[in-house]
Coordinates of C-alpha atoms in Angstrom, one line a residue:
Chain A
M1 CA -27.8 232.8 205.2
K2 CA -28.8 234.4 202.3
R3 CA -27.2 237.3 203.5
L4 CA -23.9 235.6 204.7
I5 CA -23.8 234.1 200.6
D6 CA -24.2 238.0 199.7
H7 CA -21.3 238.3 201.5
A8 CA -19.3 235.8 200.1
A9 CA -20.5 236.4 196.9
A10 CA -18.7 239.5 197.0
L11 CA -16.0 239.4 197.8
V12 CA -14.8 236.9 195.3
A13 CA -16.0 238.9 192.9
L14 CA -13.7 241.8 194.6
L15 CA -10.7 239.3 194.3
A16 CA -11.5 238.6 191.5
L17 CA -10.9 242.6 190.1
V18 CA -8.5 243.9 192.2
A19 CA -6.5 240.5 191.0
L20 CA -7.7 241.4 187.0
P21 CA -4.4 242.8 185.5
A22 CA -3.9 246.7 186.1
G23 CA -4.2 246.2 181.6
A24 CA -7.4 245.3 181.2
E25 CA -9.0 248.0 181.7
E26 CA -6.5 250.2 179.1
T27 CA -5.8 248.8 176.3
P28 CA -8.5 245.6 176.3
A29 CA -9.0 246.0 172.3
P30 CA -8.0 242.4 170.7
T31 CA -5.0 241.9 168.7
D32 CA -5.5 243.4 165.3
P33 CA -4.1 241.1 162.8
Q34 CA -2.8 244.5 160.4
A35 CA -1.4 245.8 163.2
T36 CA 0.4 242.7 164.2
P37 CA 4.3 243.2 163.4
K38 CA 5.0 241.8 160.4
A39 CA 6.9 238.4 160.9
E40 CA 9.9 237.3 158.5
K41 CA 9.5 233.6 157.7
K42 CA 12.2 231.7 156.1
P43 CA 14.3 229.1 155.3
A44 CA 15.9 229.5 158.7
G45 CA 19.3 227.7 158.9
K46 CA 21.1 228.6 156.9
A47 CA 23.3 231.2 156.9
E48 CA 24.4 230.2 160.9
K49 CA 25.7 226.9 158.3
K50 CA 27.6 228.8 156.2
A51 CA 29.3 231.5 157.8
D52 CA 30.0 228.1 159.9
D53 CA 31.3 226.4 156.7
K54 CA 33.1 229.6 155.9
K55 CA 34.2 230.2 158.8
A56 CA 35.7 226.5 158.8
K57 CA 37.5 226.1 155.2
S58 CA 39.4 229.7 155.2
K59 CA 39.4 233.5 158.1
K60 CA 40.2 234.8 155.1
K61 CA 37.2 234.5 153.1
E62 CA 34.4 235.6 156.5
S63 CA 36.6 239.1 156.6
V64 CA 36.2 239.2 153.5
R65 CA 32.7 238.5 153.7
P66 CA 31.8 239.2 157.5
N67 CA 27.8 237.3 158.0
P68 CA 26.0 240.0 158.8
N69 CA 23.8 237.5 161.5
R70 CA 27.3 237.1 163.8
A71 CA 26.7 238.8 166.8
P72 CA 28.8 241.3 167.2
L73 CA 31.0 241.1 170.3
F74 CA 30.6 243.5 173.3
T75 CA 31.7 243.9 177.6
L76 CA 29.4 246.0 179.3
G77 CA 28.9 246.8 183.3
A78 CA 26.5 244.1 184.6
T79 CA 24.7 246.2 187.9
D80 CA 27.0 244.4 190.2
K81 CA 29.5 246.2 189.3
T82 CA 31.6 242.9 187.2
N83 CA 32.6 243.5 183.2
W84 CA 30.9 241.1 181.4
A85 CA 31.8 240.0 177.8
L86 CA 29.9 238.1 175.2
K87 CA 33.3 236.5 173.8
D88 CA 33.2 234.7 177.2
H89 CA 30.0 233.1 176.3
L90 CA 29.5 232.0 173.2
G91 CA 29.1 227.9 173.2
K92 CA 26.2 228.0 175.0
W93 CA 22.5 229.7 173.6
I94 CA 22.6 234.0 173.8
L95 CA 18.3 235.9 174.8
L96 CA 19.7 239.4 175.3
E97 CA 17.0 241.4 176.4
W98 CA 16.2 245.4 175.7
T99 CA 14.3 246.5 178.5
N100 CA 13.5 249.8 180.6
P101 CA 10.8 249.3 183.4
G102 CA 9.4 253.1 182.7
C103 CA 8.2 251.1 179.0
P104 CA 4.5 250.3 179.2
F105 CA 5.5 247.7 176.8
V106 CA 7.8 246.4 178.8
K107 CA 6.3 246.6 182.5
K108 CA 3.2 244.8 180.7
H109 CA 5.1 242.2 180.6
Y110 CA 6.8 241.8 183.8
R111 CA 4.0 242.6 186.1
I112 CA 2.3 239.4 185.4
G113 CA 5.6 237.5 186.4
H114 CA 5.8 236.2 182.1
M115 CA 9.1 238.1 180.8
Q116 CA 10.6 236.3 183.9
A117 CA 9.3 232.5 183.6
L118 CA 10.9 232.7 180.1
Q119 CA 13.9 233.7 181.7
K120 CA 13.9 231.2 183.9
A121 CA 13.0 228.5 181.7
Y122 CA 15.4 228.7 179.3
T123 CA 18.3 230.0 181.6
D124 CA 16.9 226.1 183.7
K125 CA 17.8 224.9 179.2
G126 CA 21.1 225.7 180.1
A127 CA 20.9 229.2 177.5
L128 CA 21.7 232.6 179.6
W129 CA 19.8 235.6 179.3
V130 CA 21.7 238.8 179.6
T131 CA 19.0 242.5 180.3
I132 CA 20.4 244.9 178.8
C133 CA 19.4 248.1 179.4
S134 CA 20.3 251.4 176.9
T135 CA 18.5 253.9 178.8
N136 CA 20.3 257.3 178.6
P137 CA 21.6 258.5 182.0
N138 CA 19.0 262.2 181.7
H139 CA 16.8 259.8 180.9
R140 CA 13.8 259.7 183.6
D141 CA 13.7 256.3 183.7
F142 CA 17.0 255.5 184.0
R143 CA 18.2 253.7 186.5
T144 CA 21.2 252.8 188.2
A145 CA 23.4 249.3 189.5
E146 CA 22.2 249.8 193.0
Q147 CA 18.1 251.2 192.2
W148 CA 19.4 248.2 188.8
Q149 CA 19.7 245.8 191.7
K150 CA 16.2 246.0 194.2
I151 CA 14.4 246.5 190.5
A152 CA 16.1 242.9 190.2
K153 CA 14.6 241.5 193.2
D154 CA 11.8 243.4 194.1
Q155 CA 9.9 242.4 190.0
G156 CA 11.8 238.9 190.7
L157 CA 13.9 238.1 187.3
A158 CA 15.7 236.2 186.8
S159 CA 18.6 236.3 183.8
S160 CA 21.7 235.5 184.5
V161 CA 23.2 238.7 183.7
V162 CA 21.3 242.7 184.3
L163 CA 24.3 245.3 182.0
L164 CA 23.9 248.7 181.4
D165 CA 24.3 250.3 178.8
A166 CA 24.3 254.4 179.7
D167 CA 25.4 255.5 176.6
G168 CA 23.7 253.1 174.2
K169 CA 26.4 252.5 172.3
V170 CA 26.0 248.1 172.2
G171 CA 22.1 248.7 171.4
R172 CA 23.6 250.7 168.6
L173 CA 25.7 248.0 167.6
Y174 CA 22.5 245.3 167.8
E175 CA 20.6 248.5 165.9
A176 CA 18.2 247.8 169.5
R177 CA 15.2 249.5 168.5
T178 CA 12.8 249.2 171.3
T179 CA 11.9 248.3 174.2
P180 CA 11.2 245.0 175.3
Q181 CA 13.2 243.8 171.8
I182 CA 15.2 240.3 171.6
C183 CA 18.5 238.6 170.4
I184 CA 18.9 235.8 169.4
I185 CA 22.1 234.0 169.7
N186 CA 23.3 230.4 168.8
P187 CA 26.4 228.9 170.7
Q188 CA 28.8 229.5 167.0
G189 CA 27.6 233.7 168.1
I190 CA 25.4 233.9 164.9
R191 CA 23.0 235.8 166.3
V192 CA 19.7 233.4 164.5
Y193 CA 16.2 235.6 165.6
D194 CA 16.4 239.6 166.8
G195 CA 12.5 241.3 167.0
A196 CA 9.5 241.1 169.3
F197 CA 8.7 239.0 172.9
D198 CA 5.5 238.4 171.0
D199 CA 3.1 239.4 167.7
A200 CA 0.5 241.5 169.7
P201 CA 1.5 244.9 171.3
R202 CA -1.8 245.4 171.6
A203 CA -2.6 243.4 174.1
F204 CA -1.9 244.5 177.6
A205 CA -4.6 242.3 179.5
K206 CA -3.7 239.5 180.8
E207 CA -5.0 236.7 179.1
A208 CA -3.8 238.1 175.6
I209 CA -0.7 238.2 176.2
M210 CA -0.6 234.8 177.2
A211 CA -2.8 233.7 173.9
A212 CA -0.2 235.3 172.8
K213 CA 2.4 234.4 169.8
N214 CA 6.0 234.1 171.6
Y215 CA 9.0 234.6 169.3
V216 CA 11.2 233.7 172.2
T217 CA 9.3 230.7 173.3
W218 CA 8.6 229.9 169.6
V219 CA 12.3 230.4 168.7
M220 CA 14.2 228.5 171.4
D221 CA 12.2 225.6 172.1
A222 CA 13.2 225.2 167.5
V223 CA 16.5 226.3 168.6
L224 CA 17.8 223.7 171.9
A225 CA 15.2 220.7 170.4
K226 CA 18.5 221.2 167.5
K227 CA 15.7 222.8 164.8
A228 CA 16.6 225.6 162.5
S229 CA 14.8 228.6 164.7
P230 CA 11.1 229.3 162.2
L231 CA 11.6 232.7 162.5
R232 CA 14.6 235.1 162.3
R233 CA 13.4 238.1 161.8
S234 CA 9.6 240.9 163.4
K235 CA 9.1 244.1 163.6
P236 CA 9.7 244.5 167.4
Y237 CA 7.6 247.2 169.1
G238 CA 7.2 249.4 172.2
C239 CA 8.6 252.7 173.8
S240 CA 11.2 253.7 171.5
V241 CA 15.0 253.3 173.3
K242 CA 15.6 256.1 175.5
Y243 CA 19.4 256.7 173.2
Q244 CA 21.7 258.9 174.2
K245 CA 21.7 261.9 171.6
K246 CA 25.0 262.1 169.8
N247 CA 25.0 265.4 168.8
K248 CA 22.6 268.3 170.1
K249 CA 19.8 268.3 167.3
K250 CA 16.5 268.7 168.9
R251 CA 14.5 265.6 169.0
R252 CA 11.0 266.4 169.4
K253 CA 10.8 268.0 166.8
S254 CA 8.3 267.2 163.5
V255 CA 10.1 267.7 160.3
N256 CA 8.5 267.7 156.6
Chain B
M1 CA -17.0 247.5 181.2
K2 CA -15.8 243.7 181.6
H3 CA -16.2 243.4 185.2
R4 CA -19.3 244.7 185.8
K5 CA -20.7 241.5 185.0
R6 CA -18.9 239.9 187.7
R7 CA -20.9 242.0 190.4
P8 CA -22.9 240.0 192.4
P9 CA -26.8 241.2 191.6
R10 CA -27.1 242.7 195.3
P11 CA -24.1 243.4 197.3
P12 CA -24.2 244.6 200.1
I13 CA -22.4 248.2 200.9
W14 CA -19.1 248.4 202.2
A15 CA -18.0 246.2 199.1
F16 CA -18.2 249.5 197.0
I17 CA -16.8 251.5 199.5
L18 CA -13.9 249.1 199.4
L19 CA -14.9 248.3 194.6
A20 CA -13.8 252.6 195.4
A21 CA -10.4 252.3 197.1
T22 CA -9.2 250.1 195.0
S23 CA -10.8 250.5 191.7
T24 CA -7.9 253.6 190.1
A25 CA -5.2 250.9 191.1
A26 CA -6.8 248.8 189.3
E27 CA -7.5 249.9 186.0
D28 CA -6.2 251.4 185.5
P29 CA -2.0 250.8 184.6
G30 CA -0.8 255.0 183.8
A31 CA -1.6 255.5 187.5
E32 CA 1.3 255.0 188.9
D33 CA 3.2 257.3 186.2
P34 CA 3.0 261.2 187.2
F35 CA 1.5 262.2 183.6
G36 CA -2.0 264.0 183.1
G37 CA -3.5 266.0 180.0
E38 CA -1.4 264.7 178.0
V39 CA -4.4 264.3 175.3
E40 CA -7.7 264.7 175.1
V41 CA -10.0 262.9 172.4
T42 CA -13.5 264.3 170.9
L43 CA -15.1 262.5 168.8
I44 CA -16.5 265.4 165.9
A45 CA -18.7 265.5 163.3
R46 CA -18.4 268.5 160.5
H47 CA -22.8 268.4 160.6
K48 CA -25.2 269.4 163.1
T49 CA -27.9 267.8 160.3
V50 CA -27.7 265.7 158.4
R51 CA -30.3 263.6 155.7
D52 CA -31.1 260.4 155.1
A53 CA -29.0 258.0 152.2
S54 CA -26.5 260.9 152.9
T55 CA -22.7 260.9 153.9
V56 CA -21.6 262.2 156.7
R57 CA -17.5 262.8 158.0
V58 CA -16.8 262.2 161.6
A59 CA -13.4 261.8 163.3
V60 CA -11.6 261.5 166.4
L61 CA -10.1 264.9 167.6
F62 CA -6.7 264.4 169.0
Q63 CA -5.3 266.9 170.7
M64 CA -1.8 267.1 172.4
A65 CA -0.2 268.8 175.2
D66 CA 2.9 270.4 174.6
E67 CA 5.9 267.5 172.6
W68 CA 3.2 264.7 173.3
H69 CA 2.3 263.2 169.8
I70 CA 0.2 260.1 168.9
Y71 CA 1.5 257.4 165.5
W72 CA 0.0 257.4 162.2
Q73 CA -1.0 254.1 160.4
N74 CA 3.0 253.0 159.7
P75 CA 4.5 254.1 164.1
G76 CA 8.2 254.1 162.0
D77 CA 11.4 252.2 164.5
S78 CA 8.5 252.5 167.8
G79 CA 5.5 253.7 168.3
L80 CA 1.6 252.3 168.7
A81 CA -0.5 253.7 165.3
P82 CA -4.3 254.4 168.0
E83 CA -7.8 251.9 166.9
I84 CA -10.8 253.3 166.3
K85 CA -13.6 250.2 166.6
W86 CA -16.5 252.4 166.0
T87 CA -20.3 251.3 167.2
L88 CA -23.1 252.5 164.7
P89 CA -26.7 252.7 164.4
N90 CA -28.4 249.5 162.4
G91 CA -28.1 250.5 159.0
F92 CA -24.9 252.6 159.0
K93 CA -21.5 252.0 156.7
I94 CA -18.7 253.6 158.3
S95 CA -15.6 254.0 155.7
K96 CA -12.3 253.0 156.1
L97 CA -9.7 255.9 158.5
I98 CA -8.8 258.9 157.0
W99 CA -4.7 259.0 158.1
P100 CA -4.0 263.1 157.6
A101 CA -0.3 263.1 155.9
P102 CA 2.2 261.9 159.3
H103 CA 5.1 264.2 159.5
R104 CA 8.8 262.8 160.7
L105 CA 9.5 262.4 164.3
P106 CA 12.8 261.5 164.9
A107 CA 14.7 261.0 167.9
E108 CA 18.4 259.2 167.0
P109 CA 18.9 257.2 166.2
L110 CA 15.3 256.2 165.2
M111 CA 12.4 257.2 163.3
M112 CA 9.3 257.1 163.7
Y113 CA 6.0 258.6 162.5
G114 CA 2.4 260.9 163.5
Y115 CA 1.2 264.1 164.2
D116 CA 1.8 266.0 167.2
G117 CA -0.1 269.6 168.1
R118 CA -3.7 268.8 166.7
C119 CA -4.5 266.1 164.8
L120 CA -8.2 264.2 163.4
L121 CA -8.6 260.6 163.1
A122 CA -11.9 260.4 160.5
A123 CA -13.6 258.0 158.4
D124 CA -17.2 258.7 156.6
V125 CA -20.5 257.6 158.1
K126 CA -23.8 256.6 154.9
V127 CA -26.7 256.8 156.3
P128 CA -29.1 255.2 155.2
R129 CA -32.0 255.5 153.2
G130 CA -35.4 256.4 155.4
F131 CA -33.6 257.2 158.5
R132 CA -34.8 260.1 160.9
G133 CA -34.5 261.3 164.2
A134 CA -30.6 261.0 166.3
A135 CA -28.2 258.4 165.2
K136 CA -26.0 257.9 167.9
I137 CA -22.5 257.5 166.8
K138 CA -19.5 255.7 168.9
A139 CA -16.1 255.3 168.8
S140 CA -14.0 253.2 171.0
V141 CA -10.3 254.7 171.2
S142 CA -7.3 253.7 171.9
W143 CA -3.7 255.2 171.4
L144 CA 0.2 255.3 172.5
V145 CA 0.5 259.3 173.2
C146 CA 4.4 259.4 173.7
K147 CA 7.8 262.0 173.7
D148 CA 10.2 261.3 175.7
V149 CA 8.1 258.8 177.6
C150 CA 5.1 256.6 176.6
L151 CA 1.3 255.6 178.1
S152 CA -1.6 254.1 176.8
G153 CA -4.8 255.2 177.3
K154 CA -8.1 254.3 175.9
R155 CA -11.5 256.4 175.9
D156 CA -15.0 255.6 174.5
L157 CA -16.3 258.7 171.7
S158 CA -19.8 259.0 171.2
V159 CA -21.8 261.9 169.1
T160 CA -24.7 262.6 167.4
L161 CA -26.1 263.0 164.8
N162 CA -29.4 264.1 163.9
V163 CA -31.3 263.3 160.9
G164 CA -34.0 265.1 159.3
Q165 CA -35.6 266.1 156.1
Q166 CA -33.5 270.2 155.9
E167 CA -31.2 271.3 155.2
P168 CA -27.5 269.4 156.3
T169 CA -26.2 272.3 158.9
V170 CA -22.0 272.3 159.3
D171 CA -21.2 272.1 162.6
A172 CA -19.3 275.6 163.4
R173 CA -17.0 274.2 165.4
W174 CA -14.9 271.8 163.4
K175 CA -15.1 273.5 160.6
A176 CA -11.3 274.6 160.4
D177 CA -10.2 271.2 161.2
F178 CA -11.9 268.9 158.7
A179 CA -10.4 271.8 156.4
R180 CA -8.1 271.7 157.5
H181 CA -8.2 267.7 157.4
D182 CA -9.6 267.9 154.0
R183 CA -5.8 269.4 153.0
L184 CA -3.7 267.4 154.7
M185 CA -5.6 264.5 153.4
P186 CA -3.5 262.1 151.2
G187 CA -5.5 262.6 147.8
P188 CA -5.1 260.6 144.2
S189 CA -2.9 261.2 141.2
A190 CA -2.7 260.8 138.5
K191 CA -1.2 257.3 136.5
G192 CA 2.5 257.6 135.5
A193 CA 3.2 260.9 138.8
F194 CA 5.4 258.1 140.3
R195 CA 8.3 255.8 139.6
A196 CA 9.6 253.4 142.1
I197 CA 13.6 252.0 140.5
A198 CA 15.0 249.2 142.8
R199 CA 18.9 250.7 141.8
D200 CA 22.4 249.6 143.8
G201 CA 20.3 248.2 147.0
R202 CA 18.6 251.9 146.7
I203 CA 15.5 252.6 145.7
R204 CA 15.2 255.7 143.7
L205 CA 11.3 257.4 143.9
A206 CA 11.0 259.1 140.4
V207 CA 7.2 262.4 140.9
H208 CA 6.0 263.5 137.4
R209 CA 5.9 266.6 138.5
A210 CA 3.4 268.0 136.2
A211 CA 1.0 265.0 137.1
L212 CA 0.6 266.1 141.1
G213 CA -1.3 269.2 139.0
K214 CA 0.2 271.2 141.7
K215 CA 3.8 273.3 141.9
L216 CA 6.3 271.9 143.9
S217 CA 8.0 274.0 146.2
A218 CA 12.0 272.5 148.0
D219 CA 11.4 274.0 150.7
P220 CA 10.9 272.0 152.6
K221 CA 11.7 269.3 150.4
P222 CA 9.2 266.6 149.8
G223 CA 10.2 263.6 151.2
F224 CA 7.8 260.1 150.9
F225 CA 6.1 258.1 154.0
P226 CA 7.1 254.3 154.1
G227 CA 2.7 252.7 154.4
V228 CA 3.3 249.8 154.8
E229 CA 5.9 248.8 158.4
E230 CA 9.7 247.2 158.2
M231 CA 9.8 248.7 154.3
L232 CA 11.8 251.3 154.2
N233 CA 15.3 252.0 157.0
N234 CA 13.2 255.0 158.3
A235 CA 15.8 257.0 159.8
A236 CA 17.9 256.7 156.9
P237 CA 18.2 260.5 154.8
Q238 CA 16.3 260.6 152.1
K239 CA 18.1 262.3 148.9
V240 CA 15.8 265.1 147.5
K241 CA 16.9 266.1 143.3
L242 CA 13.9 268.6 141.8
T243 CA 14.8 269.1 138.3
D244 CA 11.9 271.2 135.8
G245 CA 9.8 268.0 135.8
D246 CA 10.9 265.7 138.1
V247 CA 11.6 265.7 142.1
F248 CA 14.0 261.8 142.3
L249 CA 13.9 261.0 146.3
T250 CA 16.2 258.5 147.5
L251 CA 15.4 256.0 148.6
T252 CA 17.3 253.3 151.6
P253 CA 15.1 249.5 152.6
A254 CA 14.8 248.1 155.8
R255 CA 17.4 245.7 156.0
G256 CA 16.1 242.3 154.3
G257 CA 13.2 243.3 152.9
A258 CA 13.3 243.5 149.5
R259 CA 9.8 244.5 148.3
K260 CA 7.7 244.3 144.9
R261 CA 5.6 247.5 145.0
L262 CA 6.1 250.7 147.5
Q263 CA 3.7 252.1 148.5
G264 CA 3.1 255.3 151.3
V265 CA 2.2 259.4 150.8
F266 CA 4.5 261.9 148.8
V267 CA 5.1 265.3 150.9
A268 CA 5.3 268.0 149.7
H269 CA 4.6 271.7 150.0
T270 CA 3.0 273.7 147.2
A271 CA 1.6 278.1 147.0
A272 CA -1.3 276.9 149.5
G273 CA 0.5 274.2 151.9
R274 CA 1.4 271.2 153.2
R275 CA 0.5 268.7 150.8
A276 CA -0.1 265.0 150.4
W277 CA -0.1 262.2 147.7
R278 CA -0.9 258.4 147.9
V279 CA 2.1 256.1 145.9
D280 CA 1.4 252.5 145.5
V281 CA 3.6 251.6 142.0
P282 CA 5.2 248.2 141.3
V283 CA 9.1 247.9 142.5
E284 CA 10.6 248.4 138.6
R285 CA 14.2 246.8 138.6
K286 CA 16.9 247.7 135.7
K287 CA 19.4 244.9 135.1
K288 CA 22.2 245.8 134.5
I289 CA 23.7 242.3 132.7
A290 CA 26.8 243.3 132.0
A291 CA 27.7 244.5 135.6
K292 CA 26.5 241.1 137.3
K293 CA 28.6 239.5 134.0
K294 CA 31.4 241.7 135.2
E295 CA 31.2 240.0 139.0
T296 CA 30.6 236.4 138.2
S297 CA 33.5 235.9 136.2
R298 CA 36.1 237.8 139.4

């Protein structure tokens, strides 16, 4: 009997071990408050309102002073080979998620199903979740539309659409710097949030990721409850977006 | 390692076999990446033997393979600074990390700050009075290392200091590394060496050359590294103007980055090589009353 218990205990321990998120060993460092992205709180909502009022009053005025938070329009090819245009979808809440399947900061959220869960939660509430990959075709992390269809299936992506931005035009237009990075656009086409996915760049273990303050849920739960966005910008963290080089300058050489 | 505690007291042999088969995949998120040897880390001390009640400099030596880099305390547009957690014997104290002058790591349209090749992240250990014998200094180091791709890593390191009454002896193996780190460590500057003035949406950093006590060369150009994240537009080029008495740098603040102080590191080349100075000055605002009046009357 004693031996049986030993076996059972070992089995349980093993299961726990295998089930441990892969990142548990790698980067379990508890987050240092100094190192977490500096979030700027702003009295939100004003900018959107202003812009909308302006729009209503006179279109001329807006063309003189465009709202810098207005989401620039774009059209990109989706992984199902159809075209997706932002202007066709205004009127809904839209989340843009910059991604790169090879980036450890992206993987850490997908590995535990966290990103997919949020994709499902907010698309279920009527928002559009747009996953954008701006990785250039010469990068080892580049994936074709067909490969993306497989990734989406394998990882259980629940976003509304996956868009490929191989030349990086839309990423540059939105000043996307890292993967992941999140931009939230209100039904009027104004960006109400731009920045990090959460406040824990050093969290790799599941418990640490789940304990982090998630900026997407913070902002979305507020705005869907008709409150102002509690956070307008934060410093995005992660891998750099793998942009296509514009000129032939050496990329990795350190200078100064 | 956390999971060791979860092991039952007497696990049967088959468990170990299974454990060996699964542990690699479970512990190492980088296992799927076909890399290795991109960075080597070693904990080193400047001295082999030291006296009690003295200070000894220790450091984590990062040796990066070609093209790989780690990040500065402010990594810039992406990346993540390394993190070091120290475990010291009772009564020992350790300073904050001493980061050497970083380099620019451009990846258009982004700009990062960090180190490639070989670099030290150092700290000063204070040995308590009356201590004798071997003192084990431990460091738990985690980092992100990147070239066109990024990998995260973590290692537990240690170094032993022998504390005695004899004359301190320098560890010859690391002499050159520590000497280089000393030269690249941002130093203090005389009062009035730096002034920051907000103008036309930019910040102008004026550097009074005489106050730095060294002759600065114009090529390679001097530059400023923001010590605070999201303070400057990292990728915006810094305009540099050198006059006989001053260096003027034009810096571009980050979007929404209204800052009251300019904090960071000024780096310039001198006859003796690359040097760095700490900058921490208020951003002065020039009141342009005349210009403002014009604007409002329009």
